Structure formats: C-alpha cells, structure tokens
Amino acid sequence: MRFATRILLLQLALVAAVVAVCTAVFLVLGVQQLRAESESSALNIARTVAEDPDVRALVAGFSQDPGVPDAAQLRDGALQQIATSVAERTDALFVVITDDHGIRLAHPNQELLGEVVSTPFAEVIAGNEVVDWERGTLGESARAKVPVWPLTGDAAVGEVSVGFERASVFDDLPILLASIALAAAGALGLAVLATVLMRRRWERVTLGLQPEDLVALVQNQAAVLDGVGDGVIALDEDGVVRVCNAAAGRMLGLSDPVGRTLTELGVPAEVLAAAHDGRAHDGIAWGDRILYLDAQPVRREGRDLGEILIVRDRTDVVALSERLDTVRAMTGALRVQRHEFANRMHVATGLIDAGRATDAREFLAEQLERSPVDIDVPGIALVADPFIQSFLGAKAIELAERGIALSVGDETLVIGSVADVEDVATILGNLIDNAATAAARNGTPAWVEVGLLTDGSELVLTVADSGQGVAPDADVFGGRAVEDAPADAIHGLGIGLPLSRDIARRAGGDVWLIDAGGGGAGAVFGARLPAVMTNTREGSE
C-alpha cells in the first residue's frame, strides 16, 4: 500500500474517531438538556398548580378531615377538573394532587382516587420540592413534586405531582440525532477532501516518490556525492544551489553555497556560461586549478527540475599532458641530434678512409666548437646544461617552421645541470609557446628571446617577444576556455600560464608578468624555480 494511501486511511480513521467521540458527547449533552427541560417544565407546572388558591383551600380542607375522601365525590370534584384541565393544556402525562397523607385527590386514572400514591411523598410534605425520574402506576416519567401550602399556616397540607412520559420527553431526540449525524458527515466529508488535497500536494511536491523511495534516494545521493572525486552541483529551476558536495566546494572555493545562486557565489564566468548554455566547458582556470565543467538538464515526467553541473579537476591531467608535449619535443630534438651526429661521423669516417687525416682532424676540431644540434640559436653557448641546450634547440626548430627566431639573451649564465627536468621544461616551454603566439600575430620580423640565470640551485628565466604586449585590463593568469576567448586576445588564451604559475608555486617559486609591453614592444614574463639545479662545480670540489 502506498504511503499516501496509508496517510489517507489513517487520517480518515483519526477524524472518524474524533467525530464519534464528539457525536457521543453531543448526544449525551442533548439527552441531558432534554431531560433538564422536561424536569423544568414539570416543576413550573407543579408550582403553578400548587399556588392556585382554590387548590390550596380544597387540599387544606381534605387534610383537616380525618376520614378517607369518597372516591365518587373526587371524580366530579373541583381538584380533578383542575388537574385534568392542566394536563390537557400542557400535554403532561399526569397531574396528581394528594393530601398530607398521600391520598390521591386528583389523578388521571379515576379508579385510583382515594388511594395512597405509589411513590414516596414524605419529603414533599416536609416542605421540599423533589424533581426526579420515577416509575409509578403510569410508567416511568420525569416528574416534579411540589408541596401545597394552606392559605393560613406554615405546614404543608398536600402535594402536586406533574410528570411527562419518556416518549414525550425525547420527541426532539430524532431531530437532534439527525443534526449531529449531518455535522458528523460534513466533518468526515471535509476530512476526505482535505486528505485528498494533501495527498495530491504530497505527490506533486515529492514527484510521486514514497518515503522509502526518498530514504533510498538520500542514501544513494550521500553515497554518490561523497564517494566520487568529481564535484556535483544541483541547481533548481530558478538557478539556486540545492546540492553541492565537498569536492565541488573545494574546487570552486564555495562556502555555504546551498540556497544561493551561482551569481551570488561569485563563480567564474565560464561556470555561469556552462550553466546557461548547458554544454561542456574545458580548460577553465580558477585559482590554481584547471577545471572541466559539464551541465546536464534534469527533467522528470516532462517537468524541468533544473540541472546538474559536473566539475572535474584536470590540473594534474593538463600538467601531465604539458609534460608529455615536452617529452615529445625533447624526443624530436634527440632524434635530430642523433641524425646530425651520425652524419658528422660519416663525414669523419670518410675523411679517414680517404687518407685525409689532417682534414678529418680539422673537421672534428670544428665540431667541438659547434652546438650538438646544427641549428643557429644565438647565445646557446651561454647555456652549459645539455638538457636546456637540447630543449632550446628543439624549440628553435619548431619556431623556425613558423618563421619565428629564438635566441638566448646576452645576460644568460647557466652553471650546473637541471635536476627537475619536467617542471623546467613545462614552464619554459609554456612561456616560449605563448611568446611565439604573440610574436606571430604581430607580423615579421618575429622573435622570442630567452634569458636564464642560475643562483645555486635556483633558476630564474625571462621570456620576451616581439608581440603587441598585454592589454591593460587583461588577466593573463585568470585563464579562459579557448573557445570563448576573443579573437584579439593573445596572452592567457588557454591554460598554459595559469598551469605554469601553479607548478612553480607548488615548488615554492612563481611566474609573473615583468613588463606588459605595448606601444610596439612585446611582453616580458619571468619565472623563478627553486631547487631545480645541481651545481656541478660544487659537486666536483
């Protein structure tokens, strides 16, 4: 049985029980009211008869006669006539008049005249009024007994007893019962209507889910939200956050987001865009993280319930991808070196085989003075580290294909060898790539200049370009999704700069903009990388 049906039946049973109790109470009160009204009527009639001067005089006369009154005289007597007349006018069951000995002086049954009444009368003769339900010769009735006082004197000389039969007392009971039943039926009807409306409201609010379904839903939600590494944000149809797991709050830097809109939370513009257009956005830089965000609408039974935002932290993946690109570039550089070295060995071998030892010696001496890669990188000799030499050589080849010249600044001084190859290659490669993009967009001649300095285990590098510089209001480290970037934006289009800064800061260093350039001058970026160099001279000592 569905929960809503159980609630309906339970509420109906509760209302029925309340109505039954109220009906019983009203019925008891109604019966008591009818009894009280009949007793009050009987008492008033009895008082009226007992106050009649003729009744008082006649009853006093019979009380003074020590004998028993003649029944024949009583049948046609004045007291009998008075009692009969009053009974007829008031619809009373009986009006009985007795003397102080309880002898009936007036009675509806004339055969009983002159006899003692069947109910107690001593208390009434003592001067008290008695109202009660009693059973007499005429059956059970609500009766009132009132003493009859003489015109002179202070002792009661008889009583007047007036009674109403039970049937007449409860003549109004069917109407009372019908009224109570109608009220009870109305109450039950209202209860049924209210319960049906509540059931419909319940099912509309809960989308037809039962309590056990809601419990399972909460359990599953808690397990899913807290058991996955992805961030999950649930928005209702008004864009208000209703669910936000810890991962999403951590990635987006949200504090107490439930009940607030994304605009109020100050999330990146790319997140708002994803929530509005309902499509995936990749490469969103927020803080020191690179995020992927996907929005999926939620509908149930044709009703729009809002949407779910999935947030994934792709910082490590992007960093790994950048490092793989670096490895790929280095692999290409090594392949070029191997090919170039093989060619040189073939030349030297040919000279020796031809008996030209002197030419071979001069050729090899010339090779000692040249770079491992036969490509013109001005200033490359200032870099003692073979890894940086090879990397710059590979980048020079790559940039040369785009018509961009790569050079090493005259102030460069690199002593020692690189210990952390991946971080150096990733950061240096990203800065060179961004500089090359800026230089290529500014036309020819396009150039990129790299400066490197070492201080113990710390490496400081600068990258300048021949581009147009960075716009004054541009946030190059804020990051944007590439597909949303304006066409004239150069630096900070993607995620290279934010990622480079993140990698450097994790190691205790930093990446920053030294000179924004502009006015015909390109931008200059700097990076400081601690503990990435090994001083070979100190090691040899």
XYZ file of C-alpha atoms in Angstrom:
541
model
C 0.000 0.000 0.000
C 1.348 3.411 -0.966
C 2.316 5.824 1.766
C -0.171 8.445 0.595
C -2.956 5.856 0.789
C -1.896 4.867 4.298
C -1.892 8.512 5.335
C -5.380 8.911 3.817
C -6.760 5.943 5.716
C -5.016 6.936 8.940
C -6.329 10.479 8.764
C -9.831 9.269 7.948
C -9.722 6.855 10.884
C -8.497 9.620 13.171
C -11.194 12.029 12.010
C -13.830 9.304 12.309
C -12.728 8.607 15.891
C -12.838 12.304 16.769
C -16.257 12.674 15.144
C -17.534 9.611 17.004
C -16.340 10.959 20.341
C -17.812 14.386 19.629
C -21.071 12.790 18.500
C -21.325 10.779 21.719
C -20.578 13.872 23.792
C -23.137 15.965 21.934
C -25.670 13.159 22.205
C -25.194 12.873 25.960
C -25.402 16.637 26.329
C -28.534 16.709 24.160
C -30.243 13.985 26.185
C -29.320 15.752 29.396
C -30.687 19.004 28.006
C -33.989 17.323 27.037
C -34.252 15.757 30.498
C -33.499 19.070 32.139
C -36.098 20.852 30.018
C -38.778 18.289 30.825
C -37.951 18.389 34.528
C -38.024 22.178 34.499
C -41.381 22.182 32.702
C -42.838 19.714 35.178
C -41.577 21.768 38.117
C -43.004 25.018 36.768
C -46.385 23.427 36.099
C -46.452 21.845 39.550
C -45.594 25.174 41.186
C -48.315 26.921 39.227
C -50.947 24.387 40.273
C -49.757 24.398 43.901
C -50.026 28.203 44.026
C -53.636 28.175 42.860
C -55.787 29.482 45.817
C -58.613 27.074 45.029
C -56.224 24.138 45.077
C -54.693 25.297 48.354
C -58.106 25.751 50.016
C -59.541 22.468 48.782
C -56.441 20.420 49.683
C -56.353 22.038 53.152
C -59.993 21.080 53.631
C -59.369 17.432 52.744
C -56.312 17.331 55.011
C -58.318 18.528 58.022
C -60.896 15.713 57.520
C -59.555 12.686 59.387
C -61.512 10.302 57.241
C -60.815 8.954 53.752
C -62.350 11.035 50.971
C -65.117 9.471 48.930
C -63.773 8.418 45.522
C -67.104 9.117 43.852
C -67.080 12.697 45.104
C -63.486 13.109 43.983
C -64.232 12.059 40.382
C -66.506 15.025 39.862
C -64.676 17.317 42.276
C -63.012 20.613 41.505
C -59.488 19.270 42.078
C -59.994 16.554 39.441
C -61.260 19.078 36.970
C -58.356 21.426 37.606
C -55.800 18.621 37.252
C -57.385 17.261 34.065
C -57.529 20.733 32.520
C -53.879 21.452 33.287
C -52.745 18.066 31.919
C -54.604 18.638 28.701
C -53.182 22.126 28.218
C -49.556 21.130 28.932
C -49.540 17.634 27.353
C -48.377 16.279 30.686
C -48.643 12.583 31.361
C -50.319 13.301 34.655
C -51.153 15.960 37.183
C -51.717 14.354 40.601
C -52.889 16.148 43.755
C -52.729 14.492 47.191
C -53.372 15.475 50.794
C -50.822 15.302 53.574
C -51.365 11.527 53.912
C -50.617 10.833 50.258
C -54.285 10.192 49.372
C -54.913 10.897 45.695
C -57.403 13.773 45.401
C -56.875 14.112 41.614
C -55.437 11.527 39.224
C -55.733 10.671 35.521
C -56.919 7.176 36.475
C -60.112 7.795 38.374
C -60.053 4.229 39.690
C -57.088 5.191 41.850
C -58.719 8.210 43.502
C -58.850 7.976 47.245
C -55.833 5.662 47.404
C -52.289 6.345 48.559
C -49.803 7.243 45.878
C -47.221 4.620 44.842
C -44.183 6.923 45.166
C -42.682 8.475 48.284
C -44.238 11.755 49.412
C -42.841 12.330 52.903
C -40.052 14.669 51.754
C -42.521 16.820 49.861
C -44.927 17.026 52.826
C -41.906 18.136 54.857
C -41.810 21.227 52.606
C -39.224 20.285 49.939
C -39.569 20.234 46.181
C -38.488 16.998 44.502
C -37.557 16.620 40.805
C -36.657 13.146 39.581
C -37.305 10.326 37.191
C -39.523 7.695 38.803
C -41.687 4.775 37.811
C -45.265 4.835 39.047
C -48.606 3.407 38.070
C -48.462 5.326 34.767
C -44.937 4.184 33.948
C -41.524 5.914 34.040
C -41.654 9.661 33.760
C -39.824 12.867 34.506
C -41.803 14.298 37.423
C -41.735 17.228 39.802
C -43.386 17.236 43.239
C -44.229 20.497 44.966
C -45.808 20.924 48.427
C -49.231 22.584 48.729
C -49.362 25.209 51.428
C -52.608 26.255 53.137
C -53.846 29.796 52.881
C -53.019 30.207 56.554
C -50.426 28.195 58.420
C -46.852 27.005 57.851
C -47.311 23.235 57.413
C -47.759 21.591 54.004
C -51.205 20.107 53.555
C -50.505 18.074 50.387
C -48.526 17.838 47.165
C -48.865 18.423 43.433
C -47.033 15.951 41.207
C -46.644 16.633 37.478
C -44.958 14.192 35.110
C -44.005 13.809 31.453
C -43.597 10.382 29.920
C -40.267 9.337 28.437
C -41.547 9.247 24.876
C -42.735 12.832 25.006
C -39.526 13.964 26.692
C -37.422 12.635 23.798
C -39.676 13.747 20.953
C -36.928 16.109 19.784
C -34.245 13.440 20.018
C -34.519 12.295 16.353
C -34.017 15.870 15.175
C -31.039 16.189 17.478
C -29.604 12.921 16.221
C -30.140 13.975 12.615
C -28.345 17.268 13.258
C -25.440 15.503 14.907
C -25.264 12.932 12.097
C -25.315 15.692 9.486
C -22.497 17.530 11.249
C -20.507 14.297 11.563
C -20.995 13.509 7.874
C -19.899 17.031 6.976
C -16.799 16.687 9.117
C -15.928 13.366 7.513
C -16.511 14.833 4.063
C -14.208 17.759 4.791
C -11.634 15.317 6.155
C -11.775 13.248 2.972
C -11.466 16.366 0.813
C -8.560 17.727 2.856
C -6.795 14.372 2.771
C -7.204 14.031 -0.986
C -5.834 17.536 -1.495
C -2.921 16.806 0.858
C -2.214 13.580 -0.997
C -2.149 15.355 -4.346
C 0.075 18.067 -2.900
C 2.399 15.469 -1.389
C 2.766 13.566 -4.634
C 3.319 16.776 -6.603
C 5.998 18.011 -4.211
C 7.762 14.638 -3.966
C 7.312 13.856 -7.671
C 5.365 10.738 -6.766
C 8.127 9.323 -4.570
C 7.211 7.434 -1.434
C 9.051 7.871 1.907
C 11.020 4.687 1.383
C 11.982 5.970 -2.074
C 13.087 9.261 -0.517
C 15.162 7.421 2.092
C 16.842 5.344 -0.600
C 17.353 8.486 -2.678
C 19.053 10.286 0.206
C 21.257 7.277 0.911
C 22.216 6.941 -2.743
C 22.815 10.673 -3.022
C 25.086 10.691 0.007
C 26.976 7.667 -1.315
C 27.375 9.143 -4.779
C 28.186 12.704 -3.776
C 30.681 11.755 -1.097
C 32.071 8.710 -2.857
C 33.251 10.293 -6.092
C 36.083 12.679 -6.733
C 34.069 14.829 -9.147
C 32.286 17.933 -7.970
C 28.491 17.859 -8.228
C 26.254 20.925 -8.012
C 22.469 20.606 -8.337
C 20.539 23.726 -9.362
C 16.765 24.087 -9.236
C 14.725 25.690 -11.996
C 15.485 29.144 -10.538
C 19.255 28.590 -10.601
C 19.529 28.227 -6.813
C 22.053 25.697 -5.500
C 20.256 22.854 -3.740
C 23.060 20.286 -3.512
C 26.812 20.835 -3.511
C 29.242 18.139 -2.473
C 32.556 18.802 -0.782
C 34.562 18.235 -3.970
C 32.691 20.967 -5.859
C 33.008 23.366 -2.946
C 36.733 22.699 -2.757
C 37.358 23.103 -6.494
C 35.330 26.294 -6.881
C 36.138 27.721 -3.463
C 32.482 27.834 -2.373
C 31.477 28.426 1.228
C 27.937 27.532 2.325
C 26.567 27.553 -1.245
C 23.186 25.877 -0.641
C 20.300 28.289 -1.041
C 22.263 30.828 -3.108
C 22.642 31.374 -6.855
C 25.890 30.944 -8.742
C 25.994 34.686 -9.369
C 25.814 35.361 -5.641
C 28.623 32.863 -5.067
C 30.928 34.722 -7.484
C 31.894 31.710 -9.591
C 33.892 32.184 -12.829
C 32.115 33.481 -15.890
C 32.772 30.159 -17.643
C 30.810 28.323 -14.954
C 27.880 30.694 -15.408
C 28.124 30.238 -19.164
C 28.078 26.462 -18.802
C 25.053 26.644 -16.520
C 23.217 28.860 -19.018
C 24.030 27.149 -22.316
C 24.070 23.588 -20.942
C 27.243 22.399 -22.692
C 30.670 21.267 -21.587
C 33.489 23.740 -20.990
C 37.073 22.575 -20.707
C 40.213 24.332 -19.561
C 38.602 26.735 -17.092
C 41.294 28.254 -14.908
C 40.059 29.127 -11.437
C 42.589 29.876 -8.742
C 45.373 27.325 -9.063
C 43.172 24.726 -10.735
C 42.304 23.819 -14.298
C 38.678 22.641 -14.370
C 36.368 20.779 -16.713
C 32.682 21.561 -16.327
C 29.661 19.873 -17.878
C 25.995 20.819 -17.438
C 23.135 18.371 -17.846
C 19.435 19.360 -17.577
C 17.226 17.305 -15.256
C 13.637 16.538 -16.240
C 11.054 14.207 -14.755
C 7.683 13.462 -16.293
C 8.018 16.456 -18.586
C 8.795 18.866 -15.772
C 12.018 20.907 -15.734
C 13.688 20.354 -12.360
C 16.884 22.317 -13.004
C 20.291 20.980 -13.956
C 23.355 19.175 -12.665
C 26.841 20.654 -13.007
C 29.733 18.192 -13.031
C 33.099 19.699 -12.089
C 36.347 17.805 -12.617
C 39.823 18.885 -11.580
C 42.041 18.452 -14.645
C 45.063 20.253 -13.263
C 47.161 17.104 -12.961
C 45.954 15.769 -16.311
C 46.798 19.005 -18.099
C 50.149 19.188 -16.326
C 50.891 15.649 -17.426
C 49.818 16.496 -20.965
C 52.122 19.506 -20.985
C 54.983 17.367 -19.753
C 54.245 14.754 -22.405
C 54.421 17.502 -25.017
C 57.766 18.471 -23.540
C 58.971 14.886 -23.725
C 57.736 14.729 -27.309
C 59.677 17.873 -28.147
C 62.771 16.501 -26.452
C 62.397 13.232 -28.302
C 62.316 15.127 -31.570
C 65.368 17.108 -30.534
C 67.250 13.951 -29.631
C 66.245 12.374 -32.923
C 67.632 15.393 -34.755
C 70.806 15.236 -32.685
C 71.251 11.540 -33.400
C 70.732 12.101 -37.101
C 73.126 15.059 -37.114
C 75.725 13.159 -35.104
C 75.501 10.185 -37.461
C 76.050 12.458 -40.456
C 79.110 14.013 -38.850
C 80.542 10.595 -38.014
C 80.033 9.510 -41.607
C 81.965 12.573 -42.790
C 84.810 11.969 -40.340
C 84.945 8.272 -41.258
C 85.029 9.120 -44.972
C 87.919 11.523 -44.496
C 89.902 8.959 -42.536
C 89.189 6.202 -45.091
C 90.384 8.542 -47.829
C 93.683 9.049 -46.019
C 92.929 12.658 -45.279
C 93.776 12.509 -41.591
C 94.606 16.193 -41.405
C 91.197 17.191 -42.855
C 89.486 14.739 -40.532
C 91.309 16.234 -37.532
C 90.283 19.770 -38.569
C 86.666 18.661 -39.114
C 86.437 17.076 -35.678
C 88.037 20.123 -34.039
C 85.441 22.289 -35.737
C 82.657 20.071 -34.419
C 83.868 20.508 -30.849
C 83.208 24.208 -31.132
C 79.698 23.788 -32.534
C 76.355 23.056 -30.816
C 75.172 19.458 -30.540
C 72.362 20.434 -32.914
C 73.342 22.131 -36.102
C 70.901 25.000 -35.864
C 71.558 28.639 -35.334
C 70.398 29.616 -31.793
C 72.252 32.814 -30.944
C 73.686 32.719 -27.425
C 73.129 28.979 -26.942
C 76.746 28.596 -25.877
C 75.953 30.556 -22.687
C 73.866 27.597 -21.549
C 76.085 24.894 -20.103
C 73.310 22.416 -19.304
C 72.884 19.908 -22.167
C 69.192 19.439 -21.413
C 68.371 23.129 -21.743
C 70.552 23.320 -24.852
C 68.684 20.437 -26.442
C 65.308 21.785 -25.379
C 66.016 25.246 -26.747
C 67.314 23.673 -29.918
C 64.120 21.663 -30.337
C 62.003 24.747 -29.684
C 64.118 26.732 -32.151
C 63.404 24.158 -34.846
C 59.680 24.254 -34.023
C 59.560 28.064 -34.043
C 61.658 28.303 -37.195
C 58.935 26.400 -39.048
C 56.552 29.256 -38.089
C 59.007 31.952 -39.119
C 59.955 32.898 -35.556
C 63.546 33.282 -34.435
C 64.535 32.013 -30.996
C 67.592 33.441 -29.274
C 69.293 33.356 -25.881
C 69.904 36.718 -24.175
C 73.432 38.024 -23.661
C 72.846 38.210 -19.884
C 72.315 34.447 -19.712
C 74.550 32.480 -17.365
C 73.653 28.873 -16.562
C 76.020 26.963 -14.293
C 75.291 23.389 -13.346
C 72.746 20.929 -14.661
C 68.985 20.664 -14.387
C 67.762 18.332 -11.636
C 63.979 18.762 -12.132
C 63.678 18.329 -15.882
C 59.872 18.103 -16.104
C 58.996 21.328 -14.288
C 61.680 23.349 -16.074
C 60.652 22.041 -19.492
C 56.920 22.597 -18.801
C 57.245 26.161 -17.555
C 59.897 27.231 -20.069
C 58.002 25.563 -22.912
C 54.692 27.255 -21.983
C 56.305 30.685 -21.772
C 58.063 30.207 -25.131
C 54.837 28.954 -26.775
C 52.817 31.931 -25.524
C 55.551 34.336 -26.587
C 55.718 32.691 -30.025
C 51.947 33.076 -30.467
C 52.141 36.754 -29.552
C 55.107 37.336 -31.867
C 53.483 35.535 -34.806
C 50.355 37.707 -34.580
C 52.409 40.907 -34.823
C 53.937 40.079 -38.211
C 57.609 39.935 -39.191
C 60.245 40.052 -38.005
C 59.002 37.775 -35.232
C 61.361 36.763 -32.466
C 61.431 35.296 -28.968
C 64.322 35.865 -26.573
C 65.039 33.694 -23.549
C 67.208 34.726 -20.617
C 68.414 32.275 -17.971
C 70.335 32.828 -14.725
C 71.252 30.381 -12.003
C 71.858 31.103 -8.337
C 72.920 27.929 -6.622
C 70.002 25.518 -7.047
C 67.604 28.266 -8.205
C 66.869 29.002 -11.838
C 65.457 32.364 -12.926
C 64.336 32.774 -16.501
C 62.759 35.503 -18.634
C 60.940 35.259 -21.951
C 60.381 38.308 -24.172
C 58.631 38.515 -27.529
C 58.063 40.909 -30.416
C 54.294 40.980 -29.987
C 51.959 43.835 -29.176
C 52.083 43.328 -25.428
C 49.373 42.519 -22.896
C 46.195 44.611 -22.702
C 45.995 46.718 -19.510
C 42.789 45.069 -18.326
C 43.728 41.506 -19.299
C 44.069 38.838 -16.619
C 46.604 36.575 -18.290
C 46.750 34.229 -15.306
C 42.974 34.086 -14.871
C 42.564 31.732 -17.781
C 39.674 31.308 -20.222
C 38.198 28.494 -22.193
C 39.814 28.642 -25.616
C 36.512 28.526 -27.497
C 35.211 31.545 -25.569
C 38.306 33.730 -25.981
C 38.024 36.899 -28.051
C 39.899 36.908 -31.345
C 42.266 39.743 -30.389
C 43.380 38.193 -27.094
C 46.939 36.879 -27.206
C 48.396 36.125 -23.822
C 46.423 33.900 -21.468
C 44.139 32.394 -24.084
C 44.405 28.905 -22.744
C 45.712 27.334 -19.599
C 49.485 27.398 -20.111
C 50.183 30.458 -17.982
C 47.883 29.515 -15.077
C 49.277 25.990 -15.159
C 52.869 27.235 -15.213
C 52.215 29.516 -12.258
C 50.551 26.653 -10.386
C 53.523 24.317 -10.985
C 56.013 26.991 -9.945
C 54.114 27.923 -6.796
C 53.786 24.301 -5.748
C 57.580 24.130 -5.792
C 57.911 27.413 -3.863
C 58.574 29.602 -6.917
C 56.419 31.831 -9.081
C 55.609 33.022 -12.589
C 54.741 36.670 -13.171
C 54.419 39.393 -15.779
C 57.539 41.589 -15.715
C 56.548 44.049 -18.436
C 53.156 44.212 -20.159
C 54.729 45.905 -23.177
C 52.571 47.775 -25.675
C 53.355 50.658 -27.986
C 55.392 48.482 -30.311
C 57.052 46.466 -27.521
C 56.211 42.940 -26.582
C 55.578 41.495 -23.146
C 58.179 40.055 -20.818
C 57.377 37.195 -18.457
C 59.562 35.916 -15.630
C 59.759 32.695 -13.650
C 61.644 31.666 -10.543
C 62.169 27.957 -9.900
C 63.934 26.995 -6.650
C 65.764 23.723 -6.128
C 65.807 22.695 -9.805
C 69.565 22.957 -10.481
C 72.580 20.943 -9.396
C 75.852 22.878 -9.156
C 78.383 20.531 -10.768
C 81.327 22.671 -9.742
C 80.431 22.417 -6.065
C 79.897 18.700 -6.528
C 83.348 18.250 -8.028
C 85.016 20.082 -5.173
